[in-house]
Amino acid sequence: MSQTSASAPAVLAIDGGRSKTDAVVVATDGTVLAQVRGGPSSHQLVGPEGAIEALDEVIADACLMAGIDLAKPPYVPLGLYCLAGLDLPVDEEYISPAIALRNWTGRDVLRNDTFAVTRAGTSQQWGIGVVCGTGLNCVGTGPDGTVVRFPALDLLSGDFAHGGSWLGVRALGLAQRAIDGRGPATVLTERIPEHFGLPSVEAVLTGVYVGEIPHRRLFELAKTLLDAAADGDDLSREAADYQADEVVRWVAAAVTRLHLTDDAVEVVLGGGLFATRYDAFHHRIRTGVLATAPEAVLIYPQLPPVAGAALIGLDLIGADDAAKDRLRTGIGGPA
């Protein structure tokens, strides 16, 4: 392969979420030609049209940085679009035709963003990944390419502890119950008002109810609860345990369905909740996963999800290990 073809743009990789969208352009040899960040592109948050416009903006920025002529689409041979909200086939029916019409890439591959997180942590092309941030999702790929997915639609699909959004609401509820006498005392009655700079739990509850505090900000209380658990608050620990057990249930289901209970399967744990200093949360998850798959290897990814999307692209074009190592070394950003 000539140096020119090896360094030419080969993969446009996208990690699109509810808070931001990352894009990279990568050459066949793994060189990162461009890396940019834009706004949210989850169609569940901004709608299908808003998602496409957000993608258009970040892709244009990435291509310009890579020196690609925007007057000559498609810009890159392969596009990996790992997007939050691609939970069901109907989601792809919304988004896939619109992406195809834009003609950004010669071949479009759409996947849920959990696949990007997974590949950012695995040493090979198969394994299991869990994202536990605002929400909770899990995917698994077996050595033979078999894929396991979950709807991940909160209570609608039986998700009883759906990540930080659930844990934050739970924190406020526990504080309110302590204040009105329905539940035991908890330090959350002090820490939640402090977090929002308000005088009382009731003031926080009222603020959310009337819209002065956006409901999405309750996710911030997930960290408040986990910190309280680390400091010994019993109610917070019970809620954290329930969330940890839910993570274990998803992983155990994926491992069992893929028949990997006896394999050294890599289990990647990505998302904001896994950054907690509450060690018992990590221990409970590890113990639960190993109870189902004793040889499993738990991994906290050190690369950003967009690197995982790019690695999937390099997998698909048959890039060698040197190219993948070059990508891992050249990409920037937090995991």
Tab-separated table of C-alpha atoms in Angstrom:
chain	number	residue	atom	x	y	z
A	1	MET	CA	0.000	0.000	0.000
A	2	SER	CA	1.397	3.389	-0.924
A	3	GLN	CA	1.876	6.129	1.652
A	4	THR	CA	-0.742	8.218	-0.159
A	5	SER	CA	-3.488	5.593	0.114
A	6	ALA	CA	-2.528	4.707	3.676
A	7	SER	CA	-2.867	8.319	4.805
A	8	ALA	CA	-6.044	9.115	2.848
A	9	PRO	CA	-9.330	9.567	4.782
A	10	ALA	CA	-10.900	6.151	5.242
A	11	VAL	CA	-13.335	6.345	8.178
A	12	LEU	CA	-15.617	9.074	9.493
A	13	ALA	CA	-16.571	8.030	13.026
A	14	ILE	CA	-19.357	9.649	15.026
A	15	ASP	CA	-20.291	9.295	18.684
A	16	GLY	CA	-23.573	11.175	18.986
A	17	GLY	CA	-25.299	11.648	22.310
A	18	ARG	CA	-27.772	13.682	24.325
A	19	SER	CA	-25.202	16.250	25.453
A	20	LYS	CA	-22.582	16.351	22.666
A	21	THR	CA	-21.436	14.826	19.392
A	22	ASP	CA	-17.837	13.830	18.681
A	23	ALA	CA	-16.494	13.202	15.189
A	24	VAL	CA	-13.129	11.983	13.930
A	25	VAL	CA	-11.731	11.374	10.472
A	26	VAL	CA	-9.223	8.531	10.380
A	27	ALA	CA	-6.857	7.308	7.662
A	28	THR	CA	-6.389	3.662	6.712
A	29	ASP	CA	-3.154	3.585	8.706
A	30	GLY	CA	-4.956	4.825	11.836
A	31	THR	CA	-3.760	8.420	11.672
A	32	VAL	CA	-6.306	10.813	13.183
A	33	LEU	CA	-6.802	13.500	10.537
A	34	ALA	CA	-9.434	15.502	12.427
A	35	GLN	CA	-11.268	15.474	15.751
A	36	VAL	CA	-14.085	17.882	16.622
A	37	ARG	CA	-17.024	18.208	19.020
A	38	GLY	CA	-20.497	19.576	18.424
A	39	GLY	CA	-23.899	19.733	20.103
A	40	PRO	CA	-26.379	16.929	20.891
A	41	SER	CA	-27.572	14.669	18.074
A	42	SER	CA	-29.916	12.202	19.762
A	43	HIS	CA	-33.188	12.237	17.837
A	44	GLN	CA	-34.971	11.432	21.090
A	45	LEU	CA	-33.849	14.818	22.412
A	46	VAL	CA	-33.660	17.143	19.382
A	47	GLY	CA	-35.916	15.288	16.909
A	48	PRO	CA	-34.876	13.611	13.631
A	49	GLU	CA	-34.355	16.900	11.779
A	50	GLY	CA	-32.382	18.390	14.647
A	51	ALA	CA	-30.222	15.271	14.812
A	52	ILE	CA	-29.352	15.475	11.119
A	53	GLU	CA	-28.534	19.174	11.342
A	54	ALA	CA	-26.274	18.565	14.344
A	55	LEU	CA	-24.495	15.791	12.465
A	56	ASP	CA	-24.165	17.965	9.371
A	57	GLU	CA	-22.448	20.682	11.374
A	58	VAL	CA	-19.944	18.448	13.149
A	59	ILE	CA	-19.183	16.454	9.999
A	60	ALA	CA	-18.509	19.627	8.015
A	61	ASP	CA	-16.139	20.850	10.732
A	62	ALA	CA	-14.302	17.520	10.828
A	63	CYS	CA	-13.969	17.285	7.060
A	64	LEU	CA	-12.695	20.845	6.750
A	65	MET	CA	-10.096	20.131	9.435
A	66	ALA	CA	-9.038	17.019	7.522
A	67	GLY	CA	-8.673	19.035	4.304
A	68	ILE	CA	-11.605	17.357	2.554
A	69	ASP	CA	-13.405	19.271	-0.198
A	70	LEU	CA	-17.038	19.693	0.893
A	71	ALA	CA	-18.054	20.306	-2.722
A	72	LYS	CA	-17.299	16.681	-3.580
A	73	PRO	CA	-19.414	14.237	-1.569
A	74	PRO	CA	-19.188	11.564	-0.368
A	75	TYR	CA	-16.398	12.889	1.784
A	76	VAL	CA	-15.132	9.632	3.293
A	77	PRO	CA	-15.570	6.014	2.084
A	78	LEU	CA	-16.995	4.642	5.358
A	79	GLY	CA	-19.129	6.316	8.017
A	80	LEU	CA	-19.649	4.845	11.493
A	81	TYR	CA	-22.628	6.578	13.103
A	82	CYS	CA	-22.834	5.430	16.733
A	83	LEU	CA	-25.813	7.372	18.015
A	84	ALA	CA	-27.690	7.511	21.289
A	85	GLY	CA	-31.326	6.594	20.841
A	86	LEU	CA	-30.820	3.938	18.176
A	87	ASP	CA	-32.499	1.430	20.456
A	88	LEU	CA	-35.022	-0.235	18.123
A	89	PRO	CA	-35.226	-0.920	14.377
A	90	VAL	CA	-37.797	1.874	14.105
A	91	ASP	CA	-35.145	4.356	15.267
A	92	GLU	CA	-32.914	3.390	12.358
A	93	GLU	CA	-35.911	3.757	10.045
A	94	TYR	CA	-36.125	7.396	11.178
A	95	ILE	CA	-32.453	8.218	10.829
A	96	SER	CA	-30.870	5.964	8.209
A	97	PRO	CA	-32.638	7.381	5.108
A	98	ALA	CA	-31.885	10.940	6.191
A	99	ILE	CA	-28.190	10.129	6.620
A	100	ALA	CA	-28.127	8.418	3.231
A	101	LEU	CA	-29.663	11.491	1.567
A	102	ARG	CA	-26.857	13.698	2.877
A	103	ASN	CA	-24.273	11.506	1.119
A	104	TRP	CA	-21.602	12.255	3.694
A	105	THR	CA	-20.014	8.812	3.355
A	106	GLY	CA	-19.894	6.162	0.677
A	107	ARG	CA	-21.103	3.468	3.079
A	108	ASP	CA	-23.179	4.209	6.166
A	109	VAL	CA	-23.071	1.958	9.234
A	110	LEU	CA	-25.476	2.877	12.042
A	111	ARG	CA	-25.176	1.522	15.573
A	112	ASN	CA	-26.217	2.436	19.082
A	113	ASP	CA	-23.596	4.493	20.903
A	114	THR	CA	-23.088	1.685	23.436
A	115	PHE	CA	-21.192	-0.206	20.727
A	116	ALA	CA	-18.703	2.675	20.563
A	117	VAL	CA	-18.142	2.585	24.324
A	118	THR	CA	-17.662	-1.176	24.170
A	119	ARG	CA	-15.079	-1.127	21.389
A	120	ALA	CA	-13.235	1.742	23.084
A	121	GLY	CA	-12.422	-0.681	25.893
A	122	THR	CA	-12.088	-4.110	24.307
A	123	SER	CA	-8.806	-5.493	23.001
A	124	GLN	CA	-10.669	-7.421	20.317
A	125	GLN	CA	-13.805	-7.185	18.200
A	126	TRP	CA	-16.144	-8.926	20.651
A	127	GLY	CA	-17.204	-8.404	24.240
A	128	ILE	CA	-19.901	-6.803	26.352
A	129	GLY	CA	-20.389	-3.135	27.087
A	130	VAL	CA	-22.516	-1.254	29.596
A	131	VAL	CA	-23.162	2.470	29.571
A	132	CYS	CA	-24.435	3.812	32.877
A	133	GLY	CA	-24.700	7.572	32.643
A	134	THR	CA	-27.958	9.476	32.366
A	135	GLY	CA	-29.501	6.187	31.247
A	136	LEU	CA	-28.489	2.552	31.195
A	137	ASN	CA	-27.846	0.358	28.188
A	138	CYS	CA	-25.976	-2.828	27.393
A	139	VAL	CA	-24.840	-4.572	24.226
A	140	GLY	CA	-22.885	-7.725	23.600
A	141	THR	CA	-21.091	-9.265	20.646
A	142	GLY	CA	-19.933	-12.861	20.626
A	143	PRO	CA	-16.766	-14.242	19.027
A	144	ASP	CA	-18.911	-15.458	16.113
A	145	GLY	CA	-20.432	-12.013	15.549
A	146	THR	CA	-23.752	-12.731	17.271
A	147	VAL	CA	-25.166	-9.514	18.743
A	148	VAL	CA	-27.308	-9.083	21.861
A	149	ARG	CA	-29.153	-5.818	22.495
A	150	PHE	CA	-31.809	-4.477	24.862
A	151	PRO	CA	-34.610	-1.961	24.165
A	152	ALA	CA	-33.413	0.328	27.001
A	153	LEU	CA	-36.651	2.302	27.141
A	154	ASP	CA	-36.781	2.839	30.917
A	155	LEU	CA	-39.835	1.425	32.704
A	156	LEU	CA	-41.508	0.704	29.367
A	157	SER	CA	-38.998	-2.084	28.725
A	158	GLY	CA	-38.655	-3.237	32.322
A	159	ASP	CA	-35.623	-1.165	33.288
A	160	PHE	CA	-36.187	-0.761	37.017
A	161	ALA	CA	-33.080	1.343	37.761
A	162	HIS	CA	-32.341	3.208	34.559
A	163	GLY	CA	-29.010	4.851	35.333
A	164	GLY	CA	-28.336	8.307	36.689
A	165	SER	CA	-31.722	9.695	35.720
A	166	TRP	CA	-33.380	7.124	37.989
A	167	LEU	CA	-30.807	7.495	40.749
A	168	GLY	CA	-31.186	11.286	40.792
A	169	VAL	CA	-34.969	11.114	41.060
A	170	ARG	CA	-34.575	8.473	43.736
A	171	ALA	CA	-32.296	10.783	45.725
A	172	LEU	CA	-34.866	13.585	45.735
A	173	GLY	CA	-37.623	11.143	46.662
A	174	LEU	CA	-35.653	9.736	49.592
A	175	ALA	CA	-34.990	13.243	50.856
A	176	GLN	CA	-38.645	14.208	50.579
A	177	ARG	CA	-39.760	11.051	52.411
A	178	ALA	CA	-37.335	11.818	55.230
A	179	ILE	CA	-38.667	15.374	55.512
A	180	ASP	CA	-42.358	14.414	55.611
A	181	GLY	CA	-41.973	11.415	57.911
A	182	ARG	CA	-42.515	8.556	55.454
A	183	GLY	CA	-38.887	7.446	55.589
A	184	PRO	CA	-35.758	7.407	57.757
A	185	ALA	CA	-33.358	10.304	58.096
A	186	THR	CA	-30.737	10.829	55.391
A	187	VAL	CA	-27.977	13.342	54.731
A	188	LEU	CA	-29.621	13.923	51.351
A	189	THR	CA	-32.028	16.336	53.061
A	190	GLU	CA	-29.055	18.676	53.514
A	191	ARG	CA	-26.952	17.878	50.469
A	192	ILE	CA	-29.650	18.184	47.815
A	193	PRO	CA	-30.651	21.782	48.702
A	194	GLU	CA	-26.953	22.642	48.991
A	195	HIS	CA	-26.337	21.329	45.484
A	196	PHE	CA	-28.939	23.652	43.997
A	197	GLY	CA	-28.235	26.572	46.326
A	198	LEU	CA	-31.751	26.450	47.764
A	199	PRO	CA	-32.945	26.513	51.382
A	200	SER	CA	-34.838	23.198	51.530
A	201	VAL	CA	-35.804	19.945	49.844
A	202	GLU	CA	-39.283	21.371	49.317
A	203	ALA	CA	-37.776	24.322	47.433
A	204	VAL	CA	-35.965	21.904	45.112
A	205	LEU	CA	-39.109	19.838	44.609
A	206	THR	CA	-41.132	22.966	43.850
A	207	GLY	CA	-38.470	24.230	41.464
A	208	VAL	CA	-38.608	21.009	39.459
A	209	TYR	CA	-42.402	20.945	39.542
A	210	VAL	CA	-42.835	24.472	38.158
A	211	GLY	CA	-39.969	24.155	35.693
A	212	GLU	CA	-37.527	26.558	37.315
A	213	ILE	CA	-35.144	23.604	37.666
A	214	PRO	CA	-35.084	21.540	34.447
A	215	HIS	CA	-36.024	17.937	35.177
A	216	ARG	CA	-32.875	16.741	33.397
A	217	ARG	CA	-30.786	18.366	36.135
A	218	LEU	CA	-31.948	15.729	38.595
A	219	PHE	CA	-29.297	13.530	36.967
A	220	GLU	CA	-26.757	15.639	38.862
A	221	LEU	CA	-28.123	14.205	42.113
A	222	ALA	CA	-26.878	10.739	41.141
A	223	LYS	CA	-23.380	11.832	42.132
A	224	THR	CA	-24.773	13.451	45.288
A	225	LEU	CA	-26.360	10.144	46.251
A	226	LEU	CA	-23.259	8.073	45.468
A	227	ASP	CA	-21.091	10.476	47.479
A	228	ALA	CA	-23.527	10.176	50.375
A	229	ALA	CA	-23.326	6.388	50.071
A	230	ALA	CA	-19.525	6.576	50.206
A	231	ASP	CA	-19.877	8.632	53.394
A	232	GLY	CA	-22.047	5.965	55.032
A	233	ASP	CA	-25.622	7.106	54.409
A	234	ASP	CA	-27.731	3.933	54.630
A	235	LEU	CA	-30.570	4.990	52.328
A	236	SER	CA	-28.119	6.139	49.665
A	237	ARG	CA	-26.287	2.842	49.917
A	238	GLU	CA	-29.501	0.892	49.388
A	239	ALA	CA	-30.295	2.886	46.253
A	240	ALA	CA	-26.728	2.524	44.949
A	241	ASP	CA	-26.864	-1.220	45.564
A	242	TYR	CA	-30.089	-1.482	43.593
A	243	GLN	CA	-28.503	0.371	40.665
A	244	ALA	CA	-25.406	-1.837	40.807
A	245	ASP	CA	-27.562	-4.965	40.832
A	246	GLU	CA	-29.417	-3.741	37.758
A	247	VAL	CA	-26.096	-3.337	35.910
A	248	VAL	CA	-25.217	-6.894	36.891
A	249	ARG	CA	-28.573	-8.199	35.622
A	250	TRP	CA	-27.971	-6.691	32.182
A	251	VAL	CA	-24.441	-8.064	31.942
A	252	ALA	CA	-25.520	-11.483	33.178
A	253	ALA	CA	-28.310	-11.596	30.607
A	254	ALA	CA	-25.919	-10.681	27.786
A	255	VAL	CA	-23.287	-13.194	28.919
A	256	THR	CA	-25.863	-15.967	29.196
A	257	ARG	CA	-27.525	-15.254	25.853
A	258	LEU	CA	-24.136	-15.261	24.122
A	259	HIS	CA	-23.083	-18.482	25.897
A	260	LEU	CA	-19.971	-16.820	27.331
A	261	THR	CA	-20.312	-17.849	30.977
A	262	ASP	CA	-17.103	-19.912	30.805
A	263	ASP	CA	-15.098	-17.467	28.664
A	264	ALA	CA	-12.696	-14.657	29.540
A	265	VAL	CA	-15.160	-12.143	28.121
A	266	GLU	CA	-14.217	-8.479	28.357
A	267	VAL	CA	-16.936	-6.418	30.062
A	268	VAL	CA	-16.536	-2.691	29.450
A	269	LEU	CA	-18.111	-0.327	31.988
A	270	GLY	CA	-18.514	3.196	30.599
A	271	GLY	CA	-20.502	6.248	31.638
A	272	GLY	CA	-20.486	8.850	34.365
A	273	LEU	CA	-21.786	6.696	37.210
A	274	PHE	CA	-18.726	4.466	37.008
A	275	ALA	CA	-16.564	7.460	37.942
A	276	THR	CA	-17.916	7.358	41.494
A	277	ARG	CA	-15.554	7.229	44.466
A	278	TYR	CA	-17.957	4.827	46.189
A	279	ASP	CA	-15.815	1.688	46.067
A	280	ALA	CA	-18.608	-0.624	47.227
A	281	PHE	CA	-20.520	0.210	44.026
A	282	HIS	CA	-17.650	-1.125	41.915
A	283	HIS	CA	-17.137	-4.127	44.194
A	284	ARG	CA	-20.805	-5.112	44.044
A	285	ILE	CA	-20.813	-4.994	40.249
A	286	ARG	CA	-17.581	-6.971	39.978
A	287	THR	CA	-18.773	-9.633	42.417
A	288	GLY	CA	-22.115	-9.942	40.648
A	289	VAL	CA	-20.607	-10.251	37.165
A	290	LEU	CA	-18.045	-12.832	38.279
A	291	ALA	CA	-20.808	-14.899	39.866
A	292	THR	CA	-22.172	-15.474	36.337
A	293	ALA	CA	-18.911	-15.382	34.365
A	294	PRO	CA	-15.965	-16.229	36.664
A	295	GLU	CA	-13.373	-15.582	33.939
A	296	ALA	CA	-14.781	-12.213	32.890
A	297	VAL	CA	-12.417	-9.238	32.708
A	298	LEU	CA	-13.932	-5.904	33.787
A	299	ILE	CA	-12.568	-2.869	31.968
A	300	TYR	CA	-13.043	0.859	32.502
A	301	PRO	CA	-12.256	2.400	29.097
A	302	GLN	CA	-9.440	4.921	28.910
A	303	LEU	CA	-10.394	6.108	25.414
A	304	PRO	CA	-13.371	8.307	24.470
A	305	PRO	CA	-16.329	6.512	22.826
A	306	VAL	CA	-15.583	8.120	19.456
A	307	ALA	CA	-12.337	6.133	19.446
A	308	GLY	CA	-14.435	2.994	19.739
A	309	ALA	CA	-16.543	4.067	16.769
A	310	ALA	CA	-13.354	4.643	14.772
A	311	LEU	CA	-11.978	1.250	15.810
A	312	ILE	CA	-15.153	-0.409	14.554
A	313	GLY	CA	-14.548	1.363	11.253
A	314	LEU	CA	-10.963	0.121	11.100
A	315	ASP	CA	-12.224	-3.370	11.924
A	316	LEU	CA	-14.612	-3.228	8.984
A	317	ILE	CA	-11.992	-2.121	6.464
A	318	GLY	CA	-9.557	-4.787	7.642
A	319	ALA	CA	-6.963	-2.436	9.080
A	320	ASP	CA	-3.995	-4.057	10.800
A	321	ASP	CA	-3.137	-3.926	14.493
A	322	ALA	CA	-0.549	-1.204	13.916
A	323	ALA	CA	-3.242	1.074	12.509
A	324	LYS	CA	-5.467	0.460	15.522
A	325	ASP	CA	-2.624	1.144	17.919
A	326	ARG	CA	-1.858	4.368	16.042
A	327	LEU	CA	-5.477	5.443	16.446
A	328	ARG	CA	-5.443	4.673	20.178
A	329	THR	CA	-2.306	6.740	20.600
A	330	GLY	CA	-3.404	9.648	18.410
A	331	ILE	CA	-6.931	10.247	19.646
A	332	GLY	CA	-7.614	12.798	22.360
A	333	GLY	CA	-10.330	13.426	24.911
A	334	PRO	CA	-11.582	11.842	28.129
A	335	ALA	CA	-13.088	8.364	28.201
